Every structure is written in C-alpha cells, then in structure tokens.
Amino acid sequence: MATKHTKSSHEEFVDQNNALHKQQRWWNWRVLMNLLIVGFALGLFGYDNAFASPLLFAPNLGALVVGRFWNYFGISILTNIAPIYLSELVPASVRARAVGFAIAGSGAVSVVATVVVWASAKILDKRQYIIPLAIQAAIPVLLLVLSFFLTESPIWLLSQGRTDAAKRSLNSLRGNNSALVELELTTATIALQSKNEKKTAFKWWEILKIGNLERTLSSAALLCLSQVGGQILVGTYSTVLLVQSGVSDPFKITIIIFLMQFAGTLLGPFLLDKFGRRTVALPGYIILFVLDLAAGSIACVGLTNKAKQLGLASLCIIFSFVNSISFQSM
C-alpha cells in the first residue's frame, strides 16, 4: 500500500516562497532603475576602450600603458561585481534574467558605439577619433553620478549583521510589500547561516578536485569556447572583416549585427528559463556550426560579386543573433 509523502518544513517553506513570488509583484521603479544603470555600466565598461579618459588625455606612451592597465583593472572588478549585485536585487526566480540584462546592456552600448563611430568616420580631421573617445570618457562620469542613487544590496547588509538596514533596503526594492520582504529575509538568513557553517570546512582549491572538476570546467567553458570558436573575435572585429571582404556599407551592416545581438540577449534569458539550458544550447550550437561552414565555404570560393558579399553579411547577422541567444545568454 502506497504511503502518502509528507513534506518537510523546508519543502513547505520553498513552496510558500515560490507561490508568494507568483502572486505578488516584486519589482518597482527602483529595481528597474538599478538594473538599467548597472546593465548599461557593465555594457560600457566591458569594452576594450572603456575607461577611456586616461587614454584620451594620455600625453605619452607611458601614460597610455598605465591607462590600459587601469582600464582592464576596472573592467575585471565591474564584470565580477555587477552580476552578483544584480542577482541580489531580485528574487531567485528571476535572477538569471536580471543578470542577462547586463549582457543586453552590452548589446545596447554596442549599437550606440557603432553609430557614433559610423557618424564620426565622415569627419576628415582629428575629431574623427576625438569624438568617440570623448563620449566614452563622458558617459562613465554620468554613470558615476547615477551610481550614488543605487540601492545597497540587502544581502550584503544582512551578511554584515545590519538587519534593520537590509530590511529597509529590501522594502524600497519590493514596494513596501512586507510579506514578501519578511519571506526573502528569512530565506537569505538561512542561506547565510548555512554558508557560514560550511565556510570553515571548504577551501577554494576543492573546485579542482576530481569530484568537482566537471562542474568547474563546465562553468568556465562558455567563455573559453567563445574565444576558441571565434565568436568574440568575429563580434569585436565584424566591421574590419566586412571591410576586408569588400562589403558595401560595412558600418550599416555592423549596426544591424549589433541590433540583432541586442535583441538576442533580451530574448535569450526568457527562452532559457522557459525551455531549459540544454534545449536552447544544443540547437544553437548546431546552427552556429552550420553558419560557420557556410561562411567559410563562401570565403573559400571567393567573394567575387555582390551576391556573395551580401550572403556573407547576411550570415554574419544571423550568426550574431543565434550566438546571442545561445552562447551569450548562457
């Protein structure tokens, strides 16, 4: 005779948490403002020429080298902190989409940057490079001012023992929804207590042990495979490739490529949550492989006429969209 399964207190708590998040509105203007600022900041600073002010005004090669060092130092900090910060502003059920918004911000900044470069390319003096760099130097100043209006992470406040401040912060993010705030604080407190109990027994190098190695390699594989597969190279230097291929209006096509990339990064996180990672990833990888073969075949045959050049440009556009849904969103 089958016995009836009795839920544990933890299972009941999780079910109650999920049900409440579905019934209650967790977002308001403050959450959207934080996502917008951090998303666009990560997009801006995620580029090689970000933190452009020390490069723009560098008087000599030494200052330029220091500027590049500061550039990558800032990028490394921001690209690690921003996703963590975004994930702590929203409930667990939508964290993937919130972090994905940072990638979408990168796509939006790509469009703006390409349009600025395309417009300034028509200027036949030193303003051709001064204008794009000046804009990149000015926007971080604006984002620096806006960052003072960001809400402190309630999870960080809770980890520092500042419970009242964490509650006030979460109240402002949840529109004073007291039931939702209390539930999230309880969940976070339990998670932090569990983390502190395991902290003394866990060492960072354990991720390299045989039992954990598959998970470690899987988490690091996406970025490495994007480098090896050429997605990052093609995306970064798409204008150069199109120019060398003889494509007419390469800047305009690059704008279309980045618009499709932006659309893909907006759509990707929702597809991943709805259909699952493997369901989206596997068809995406297969399509990318087929597009690679098609582009390589056209290039090997020779871009001898406009039809083949247009075909290559079209493949680049489709490639960017599929890559943004699968690889980038993952």
mmCIF file of C-alpha atoms in Angstrom:
data_model
loop_
_atom_site.group_PDB
_atom_site.id
_atom_site.type_symbol
_atom_site.label_atom_id
_atom_site.label_comp_id
_atom_site.label_asym_id
_atom_site.label_seq_id
_atom_site.Cartn_x
_atom_site.Cartn_y
_atom_site.Cartn_z
ATOM 1 C CA MET A 1 0.000 0.000 0.000
ATOM 2 C CA ALA A 2 1.466 3.376 -1.007
ATOM 3 C CA THR A 3 2.276 5.780 1.757
ATOM 4 C CA LYS A 4 1.476 9.462 1.459
ATOM 5 C CA HIS A 5 4.530 11.687 1.175
ATOM 6 C CA THR A 6 4.703 14.285 3.936
ATOM 7 C CA LYS A 7 6.552 17.451 3.018
ATOM 8 C CA SER A 8 9.360 18.611 5.250
ATOM 9 C CA SER A 9 9.324 22.100 6.750
ATOM 10 C CA HIS A 10 11.981 23.147 4.224
ATOM 11 C CA GLU A 11 9.886 21.918 1.263
ATOM 12 C CA GLU A 12 6.821 23.714 2.608
ATOM 13 C CA PHE A 13 8.887 26.889 3.011
ATOM 14 C CA VAL A 14 10.154 26.686 -0.590
ATOM 15 C CA ASP A 15 6.620 26.078 -1.938
ATOM 16 C CA GLN A 16 5.301 29.011 0.078
ATOM 17 C CA ASN A 17 8.145 31.205 -1.190
ATOM 18 C CA ASN A 18 7.513 30.301 -4.852
ATOM 19 C CA ALA A 19 3.752 30.764 -4.511
ATOM 20 C CA LEU A 20 4.146 34.172 -2.913
ATOM 21 C CA HIS A 21 6.514 35.372 -5.647
ATOM 22 C CA LYS A 22 3.996 34.329 -8.295
ATOM 23 C CA GLN A 23 1.145 36.127 -6.554
ATOM 24 C CA GLN A 24 2.945 39.299 -5.509
ATOM 25 C CA ARG A 25 4.629 41.964 -7.627
ATOM 26 C CA TRP A 26 8.295 42.087 -6.600
ATOM 27 C CA TRP A 27 9.503 44.873 -8.937
ATOM 28 C CA ASN A 28 9.031 48.641 -8.912
ATOM 29 C CA TRP A 29 10.709 51.692 -10.412
ATOM 30 C CA ARG A 30 13.707 51.418 -8.062
ATOM 31 C CA VAL A 31 14.536 47.852 -9.174
ATOM 32 C CA LEU A 32 14.244 48.842 -12.829
ATOM 33 C CA MET A 33 16.462 51.897 -12.263
ATOM 34 C CA ASN A 34 19.163 49.750 -10.636
ATOM 35 C CA LEU A 35 19.026 47.191 -13.444
ATOM 36 C CA LEU A 36 19.194 49.928 -16.062
ATOM 37 C CA ILE A 37 22.189 51.742 -14.554
ATOM 38 C CA VAL A 38 24.221 48.624 -13.795
ATOM 39 C CA GLY A 39 23.306 46.951 -17.082
ATOM 40 C CA PHE A 40 24.474 49.862 -19.177
ATOM 41 C CA ALA A 41 27.523 50.413 -16.978
ATOM 42 C CA LEU A 42 28.606 46.810 -17.456
ATOM 43 C CA GLY A 43 27.984 47.106 -21.173
ATOM 44 C CA LEU A 44 30.053 50.269 -21.427
ATOM 45 C CA PHE A 45 32.933 49.142 -19.262
ATOM 46 C CA GLY A 46 33.018 45.696 -20.835
ATOM 47 C CA TYR A 47 34.735 47.067 -23.940
ATOM 48 C CA ASP A 48 38.443 47.397 -24.618
ATOM 49 C CA ASN A 49 38.245 51.175 -24.895
ATOM 50 C CA ALA A 50 36.181 51.689 -21.767
ATOM 51 C CA PHE A 51 37.560 53.915 -19.001
ATOM 52 C CA ALA A 52 38.701 55.985 -21.966
ATOM 53 C CA SER A 53 39.520 59.210 -20.094
ATOM 54 C CA PRO A 54 43.116 58.246 -19.169
ATOM 55 C CA LEU A 55 43.676 57.059 -22.757
ATOM 56 C CA LEU A 56 42.132 60.128 -24.358
ATOM 57 C CA PHE A 57 44.316 62.547 -22.429
ATOM 58 C CA ALA A 58 47.484 60.419 -22.260
ATOM 59 C CA PRO A 59 50.462 62.730 -23.019
ATOM 60 C CA ASN A 60 52.880 59.908 -23.828
ATOM 61 C CA LEU A 61 53.269 56.138 -24.231
ATOM 62 C CA GLY A 62 53.873 55.557 -20.518
ATOM 63 C CA ALA A 63 50.616 57.243 -19.577
ATOM 64 C CA LEU A 64 48.854 55.208 -22.263
ATOM 65 C CA VAL A 65 50.185 51.943 -20.796
ATOM 66 C CA VAL A 66 49.049 52.981 -17.307
ATOM 67 C CA GLY A 67 45.663 53.888 -18.761
ATOM 68 C CA ARG A 68 45.303 50.458 -20.350
ATOM 69 C CA PHE A 69 46.229 48.801 -17.046
ATOM 70 C CA TRP A 70 43.625 50.885 -15.224
ATOM 71 C CA ASN A 71 41.178 50.045 -17.984
ATOM 72 C CA TYR A 72 41.426 46.275 -17.537
ATOM 73 C CA PHE A 73 41.615 46.557 -13.743
ATOM 74 C CA GLY A 74 38.288 48.400 -13.708
ATOM 75 C CA ILE A 75 36.711 46.006 -16.207
ATOM 76 C CA SER A 76 37.719 43.000 -14.098
ATOM 77 C CA ILE A 77 36.161 44.478 -10.971
ATOM 78 C CA LEU A 78 32.936 45.561 -12.624
ATOM 79 C CA THR A 79 32.318 42.412 -14.671
ATOM 80 C CA ASN A 80 32.570 40.329 -11.476
ATOM 81 C CA ILE A 81 30.676 42.595 -9.087
ATOM 82 C CA ALA A 82 27.826 43.772 -11.339
ATOM 83 C CA PRO A 83 26.218 40.336 -11.975
ATOM 84 C CA ILE A 84 26.444 39.480 -8.269
ATOM 85 C CA TYR A 85 24.888 42.820 -7.334
ATOM 86 C CA LEU A 86 22.077 42.418 -9.857
ATOM 87 C CA SER A 87 21.315 38.892 -8.630
ATOM 88 C CA GLU A 88 20.917 40.200 -5.075
ATOM 89 C CA LEU A 89 18.333 42.831 -6.055
ATOM 90 C CA VAL A 90 15.686 40.422 -7.354
ATOM 91 C CA PRO A 91 14.099 37.131 -6.217
ATOM 92 C CA ALA A 92 15.798 33.864 -7.132
ATOM 93 C CA SER A 93 13.167 33.041 -9.769
ATOM 94 C CA VAL A 94 14.242 35.958 -11.995
ATOM 95 C CA ARG A 95 17.944 36.269 -11.185
ATOM 96 C CA ALA A 96 19.062 34.750 -14.489
ATOM 97 C CA ARG A 97 17.024 37.324 -16.407
ATOM 98 C CA ALA A 98 18.324 40.181 -14.254
ATOM 99 C CA VAL A 99 21.946 39.192 -14.881
ATOM 100 C CA GLY A 100 21.078 38.667 -18.539
ATOM 101 C CA PHE A 101 20.004 42.296 -18.668
ATOM 102 C CA ALA A 102 23.640 43.265 -18.109
ATOM 103 C CA ILE A 103 24.519 41.358 -21.280
ATOM 104 C CA ALA A 104 21.671 43.142 -23.058
ATOM 105 C CA GLY A 105 23.136 46.432 -21.835
ATOM 106 C CA SER A 106 26.367 45.441 -23.517
ATOM 107 C CA GLY A 107 24.464 44.898 -26.755
ATOM 108 C CA ALA A 108 22.750 48.283 -26.491
ATOM 109 C CA VAL A 109 26.076 50.019 -25.900
ATOM 110 C CA SER A 110 27.482 48.231 -28.957
ATOM 111 C CA VAL A 111 24.764 49.772 -31.093
ATOM 112 C CA VAL A 112 25.413 53.266 -29.710
ATOM 113 C CA ALA A 113 29.181 52.907 -30.132
ATOM 114 C CA THR A 114 28.871 51.687 -33.723
ATOM 115 C CA VAL A 115 26.522 54.530 -34.669
ATOM 116 C CA VAL A 116 28.909 57.106 -33.134
ATOM 117 C CA VAL A 117 31.929 55.661 -34.964
ATOM 118 C CA TRP A 118 29.969 55.433 -38.240
ATOM 119 C CA ALA A 119 28.882 59.069 -37.977
ATOM 120 C CA SER A 120 32.306 60.390 -36.945
ATOM 121 C CA ALA A 121 34.075 58.421 -39.716
ATOM 122 C CA LYS A 122 32.843 61.016 -42.190
ATOM 123 C CA ILE A 123 34.826 63.757 -40.414
ATOM 124 C CA LEU A 124 38.228 64.128 -42.073
ATOM 125 C CA ASP A 125 40.261 65.568 -39.206
ATOM 126 C CA LYS A 126 41.323 64.597 -35.673
ATOM 127 C CA ARG A 127 37.741 64.904 -34.453
ATOM 128 C CA GLN A 128 37.203 61.544 -36.148
ATOM 129 C CA TYR A 129 38.720 59.783 -33.124
ATOM 130 C CA ILE A 130 38.372 62.530 -30.511
ATOM 131 C CA ILE A 131 34.549 62.483 -30.595
ATOM 132 C CA PRO A 132 34.096 58.714 -29.905
ATOM 133 C CA LEU A 133 36.730 58.761 -27.166
ATOM 134 C CA ALA A 134 35.267 61.910 -25.604
ATOM 135 C CA ILE A 135 31.835 60.305 -25.472
ATOM 136 C CA GLN A 136 33.308 57.218 -23.837
ATOM 137 C CA ALA A 137 35.076 59.426 -21.322
ATOM 138 C CA ALA A 138 31.921 61.436 -20.545
ATOM 139 C CA ILE A 139 29.429 58.597 -20.124
ATOM 140 C CA PRO A 140 31.325 56.926 -17.239
ATOM 141 C CA VAL A 141 31.198 60.261 -15.403
ATOM 142 C CA LEU A 142 27.413 60.278 -15.800
ATOM 143 C CA LEU A 143 27.214 56.666 -14.632
ATOM 144 C CA LEU A 144 29.415 57.526 -11.653
ATOM 145 C CA VAL A 145 26.907 60.198 -10.603
ATOM 146 C CA LEU A 146 23.977 57.821 -11.140
ATOM 147 C CA SER A 147 25.704 55.138 -9.060
ATOM 148 C CA PHE A 148 25.161 57.266 -5.945
ATOM 149 C CA PHE A 149 21.429 56.609 -6.369
ATOM 150 C CA LEU A 150 21.824 52.824 -6.432
ATOM 151 C CA THR A 151 20.264 50.827 -3.605
ATOM 152 C CA GLU A 152 22.681 48.913 -1.406
ATOM 153 C CA SER A 153 22.396 45.141 -1.695
ATOM 154 C CA PRO A 154 20.151 43.830 1.118
ATOM 155 C CA ILE A 155 22.045 40.526 1.068
ATOM 156 C CA TRP A 156 25.348 42.300 1.721
ATOM 157 C CA LEU A 157 23.805 44.353 4.529
ATOM 158 C CA LEU A 158 22.415 41.174 6.071
ATOM 159 C CA SER A 159 25.814 39.460 5.846
ATOM 160 C CA GLN A 160 27.302 42.389 7.778
ATOM 161 C CA GLY A 161 24.775 41.962 10.571
ATOM 162 C CA ARG A 162 22.857 45.136 9.615
ATOM 163 C CA THR A 163 19.413 43.532 9.653
ATOM 164 C CA ASP A 164 17.397 46.747 10.002
ATOM 165 C CA ALA A 165 19.251 48.388 7.093
ATOM 166 C CA ALA A 166 18.751 45.236 4.987
ATOM 167 C CA LYS A 167 15.032 45.327 5.736
ATOM 168 C CA ARG A 168 14.779 48.998 4.751
ATOM 169 C CA SER A 169 16.681 48.346 1.538
ATOM 170 C CA LEU A 170 14.519 45.369 0.619
ATOM 171 C CA ASN A 171 11.358 47.312 1.476
ATOM 172 C CA SER A 172 12.331 50.000 -1.014
ATOM 173 C CA LEU A 173 13.036 47.367 -3.685
ATOM 174 C CA ARG A 174 9.761 45.483 -3.097
ATOM 175 C CA GLY A 175 7.467 48.499 -2.817
ATOM 176 C CA ASN A 176 6.901 48.010 0.951
ATOM 177 C CA ASN A 177 5.467 44.522 0.385
ATOM 178 C CA SER A 178 6.008 43.386 3.974
ATOM 179 C CA ALA A 179 5.054 39.727 3.448
ATOM 180 C CA LEU A 180 7.485 39.343 0.571
ATOM 181 C CA VAL A 181 10.242 41.214 2.425
ATOM 182 C CA GLU A 182 9.954 39.019 5.541
ATOM 183 C CA LEU A 183 9.997 35.853 3.460
ATOM 184 C CA GLU A 184 13.064 36.915 1.459
ATOM 185 C CA LEU A 185 14.924 37.990 4.602
ATOM 186 C CA THR A 186 14.196 34.629 6.221
ATOM 187 C CA THR A 187 15.418 32.790 3.106
ATOM 188 C CA ALA A 188 18.578 34.889 2.947
ATOM 189 C CA THR A 189 19.280 34.436 6.647
ATOM 190 C CA ILE A 190 19.010 30.654 6.354
ATOM 191 C CA ALA A 191 21.298 30.664 3.305
ATOM 192 C CA LEU A 192 23.902 32.857 5.023
ATOM 193 C CA GLN A 193 23.869 30.671 8.140
ATOM 194 C CA SER A 194 24.385 27.560 6.013
ATOM 195 C CA LYS A 195 27.228 29.291 4.155
ATOM 196 C CA ASN A 196 28.950 30.315 7.398
ATOM 197 C CA GLU A 197 28.693 26.775 8.764
ATOM 198 C CA LYS A 198 30.400 25.360 5.655
ATOM 199 C CA LYS A 199 32.921 28.166 5.226
ATOM 200 C CA THR A 200 35.479 26.818 7.667
ATOM 201 C CA ALA A 201 35.430 23.356 6.102
ATOM 202 C CA PHE A 202 35.596 24.481 2.472
ATOM 203 C CA LYS A 203 38.751 25.585 0.635
ATOM 204 C CA TRP A 204 38.698 27.262 -2.758
ATOM 205 C CA TRP A 205 41.048 24.728 -4.354
ATOM 206 C CA GLU A 206 38.474 21.983 -3.816
ATOM 207 C CA ILE A 207 36.874 23.084 -7.100
ATOM 208 C CA LEU A 208 39.856 21.412 -8.808
ATOM 209 C CA LYS A 209 39.238 18.026 -7.191
ATOM 210 C CA ILE A 210 38.057 15.184 -9.406
ATOM 211 C CA GLY A 211 34.553 15.211 -7.941
ATOM 212 C CA ASN A 212 34.073 18.908 -8.674
ATOM 213 C CA LEU A 213 36.204 19.219 -11.810
ATOM 214 C CA GLU A 214 33.375 18.594 -14.306
ATOM 215 C CA ARG A 215 31.273 21.381 -12.796
ATOM 216 C CA THR A 216 34.271 23.734 -12.666
ATOM 217 C CA LEU A 217 35.177 23.126 -16.314
ATOM 218 C CA SER A 218 31.542 23.456 -17.402
ATOM 219 C CA SER A 219 31.156 26.835 -15.715
ATOM 220 C CA ALA A 220 34.357 28.158 -17.313
ATOM 221 C CA ALA A 221 33.890 26.530 -20.713
ATOM 222 C CA LEU A 222 31.477 29.023 -22.286
ATOM 223 C CA LEU A 223 33.827 31.998 -22.328
ATOM 224 C CA CYS A 224 36.822 29.861 -23.331
ATOM 225 C CA LEU A 225 34.874 28.185 -26.130
ATOM 226 C CA SER A 226 33.660 31.590 -27.335
ATOM 227 C CA GLN A 227 37.297 32.596 -27.719
ATOM 228 C CA VAL A 228 38.332 29.339 -29.382
ATOM 229 C CA GLY A 229 35.264 29.224 -31.643
ATOM 230 C CA GLY A 230 35.834 32.780 -32.821
ATOM 231 C CA GLN A 231 32.523 34.288 -31.691
ATOM 232 C CA ILE A 232 34.196 37.023 -29.658
ATOM 233 C CA LEU A 233 36.711 37.729 -32.441
ATOM 234 C CA VAL A 234 34.005 37.989 -35.099
ATOM 235 C CA GLY A 235 31.755 40.099 -32.900
ATOM 236 C CA THR A 236 34.516 42.505 -31.901
ATOM 237 C CA TYR A 237 36.067 42.951 -35.346
ATOM 238 C CA SER A 238 32.986 42.465 -37.526
ATOM 239 C CA THR A 239 33.429 45.863 -39.197
ATOM 240 C CA VAL A 240 37.056 45.086 -40.106
ATOM 241 C CA LEU A 241 36.070 41.696 -41.553
ATOM 242 C CA LEU A 242 33.270 43.215 -43.607
ATOM 243 C CA VAL A 243 35.548 45.967 -44.934
ATOM 244 C CA GLN A 244 38.208 43.445 -45.959
ATOM 245 C CA SER A 245 35.525 41.299 -47.600
ATOM 246 C CA GLY A 246 34.556 44.206 -49.818
ATOM 247 C CA VAL A 247 31.033 44.506 -48.438
ATOM 248 C CA SER A 248 29.404 47.845 -49.215
ATOM 249 C CA ASP A 249 28.260 49.960 -46.226
ATOM 250 C CA PRO A 250 30.035 47.774 -43.625
ATOM 251 C CA PHE A 251 29.202 50.157 -40.763
ATOM 252 C CA LYS A 252 25.476 49.963 -41.514
ATOM 253 C CA ILE A 253 25.636 46.176 -41.566
ATOM 254 C CA THR A 254 27.578 46.246 -38.289
ATOM 255 C CA ILE A 255 24.780 48.321 -36.747
ATOM 256 C CA ILE A 256 22.286 45.666 -37.871
ATOM 257 C CA ILE A 257 24.541 42.943 -36.407
ATOM 258 C CA PHE A 258 24.640 44.633 -33.011
ATOM 259 C CA LEU A 259 20.893 45.331 -33.103
ATOM 260 C CA MET A 260 20.282 41.614 -33.655
ATOM 261 C CA GLN A 261 22.737 40.833 -30.874
ATOM 262 C CA PHE A 262 20.836 43.179 -28.556
ATOM 263 C CA ALA A 263 17.527 41.529 -29.486
ATOM 264 C CA GLY A 264 19.011 38.077 -28.882
ATOM 265 C CA THR A 265 20.318 38.978 -25.424
ATOM 266 C CA LEU A 266 16.866 40.259 -24.477
ATOM 267 C CA LEU A 267 15.138 37.123 -25.739
ATOM 268 C CA GLY A 268 17.740 34.530 -24.668
ATOM 269 C CA PRO A 269 17.244 34.556 -20.862
ATOM 270 C CA PHE A 270 13.471 34.098 -21.256
ATOM 271 C CA LEU A 271 13.987 31.135 -23.616
ATOM 272 C CA LEU A 272 16.482 29.576 -21.206
ATOM 273 C CA ASP A 273 14.034 29.863 -18.300
ATOM 274 C CA LYS A 274 11.092 28.543 -20.335
ATOM 275 C CA PHE A 275 12.672 25.663 -22.288
ATOM 276 C CA GLY A 276 15.821 24.912 -20.278
ATOM 277 C CA ARG A 277 19.546 25.386 -20.930
ATOM 278 C CA ARG A 278 20.182 22.226 -22.934
ATOM 279 C CA THR A 279 17.108 22.659 -25.111
ATOM 280 C CA VAL A 280 18.270 26.124 -26.183
ATOM 281 C CA ALA A 281 22.015 25.461 -26.205
ATOM 282 C CA LEU A 282 22.227 22.342 -28.380
ATOM 283 C CA PRO A 283 20.207 23.662 -31.376
ATOM 284 C CA GLY A 284 22.049 26.976 -31.035
ATOM 285 C CA TYR A 285 25.462 25.307 -31.229
ATOM 286 C CA ILE A 286 24.410 23.214 -34.233
ATOM 287 C CA ILE A 287 23.120 26.299 -36.076
ATOM 288 C CA LEU A 288 26.338 28.186 -35.301
ATOM 289 C CA PHE A 289 28.382 25.296 -36.685
ATOM 290 C CA VAL A 290 26.328 25.251 -39.907
ATOM 291 C CA LEU A 291 26.662 29.032 -40.255
ATOM 292 C CA ASP A 292 30.434 28.724 -39.755
ATOM 293 C CA LEU A 293 30.629 26.134 -42.536
ATOM 294 C CA ALA A 294 28.517 28.269 -44.866
ATOM 295 C CA ALA A 295 30.550 31.441 -44.230
ATOM 296 C CA GLY A 296 33.822 29.565 -44.643
ATOM 297 C CA SER A 297 32.641 27.985 -47.902
ATOM 298 C CA ILE A 298 31.665 31.364 -49.361
ATOM 299 C CA ALA A 299 35.010 32.850 -48.336
ATOM 300 C CA CYS A 300 36.965 29.930 -49.848
ATOM 301 C CA VAL A 301 35.083 30.106 -53.152
ATOM 302 C CA GLY A 302 35.820 33.823 -53.294
ATOM 303 C CA LEU A 303 33.773 36.965 -52.758
ATOM 304 C CA THR A 304 33.796 37.798 -56.444
ATOM 305 C CA ASN A 305 30.418 39.507 -56.713
ATOM 306 C CA LYS A 306 27.926 41.460 -54.629
ATOM 307 C CA ALA A 307 25.628 38.476 -54.164
ATOM 308 C CA LYS A 308 28.331 36.506 -52.354
ATOM 309 C CA GLN A 309 29.341 39.565 -50.323
ATOM 310 C CA LEU A 310 25.716 40.132 -49.314
ATOM 311 C CA GLY A 311 25.425 36.435 -48.473
ATOM 312 C CA LEU A 312 28.424 36.672 -46.132
ATOM 313 C CA ALA A 313 26.966 39.778 -44.476
ATOM 314 C CA SER A 314 23.623 38.013 -44.010
ATOM 315 C CA LEU A 315 25.346 35.021 -42.396
ATOM 316 C CA CYS A 316 27.145 37.379 -40.011
ATOM 317 C CA ILE A 317 23.825 38.942 -38.994
ATOM 318 C CA ILE A 318 22.163 35.567 -38.378
ATOM 319 C CA PHE A 319 25.270 34.287 -36.607
ATOM 320 C CA SER A 320 25.213 37.247 -34.203
ATOM 321 C CA PHE A 321 21.544 36.683 -33.332
ATOM 322 C CA VAL A 322 21.881 32.924 -32.754
ATOM 323 C CA ASN A 323 25.090 33.380 -30.767
ATOM 324 C CA SER A 324 23.474 35.989 -28.502
ATOM 325 C CA ILE A 325 20.541 33.666 -27.735
ATOM 326 C CA SER A 326 22.694 30.609 -27.000
ATOM 327 C CA PHE A 327 26.330 31.305 -26.074
ATOM 328 C CA GLN A 328 25.975 34.835 -24.681
ATOM 329 C CA SER A 329 22.768 34.157 -22.761
ATOM 330 C CA MET A 330 24.225 31.023 -21.220
#
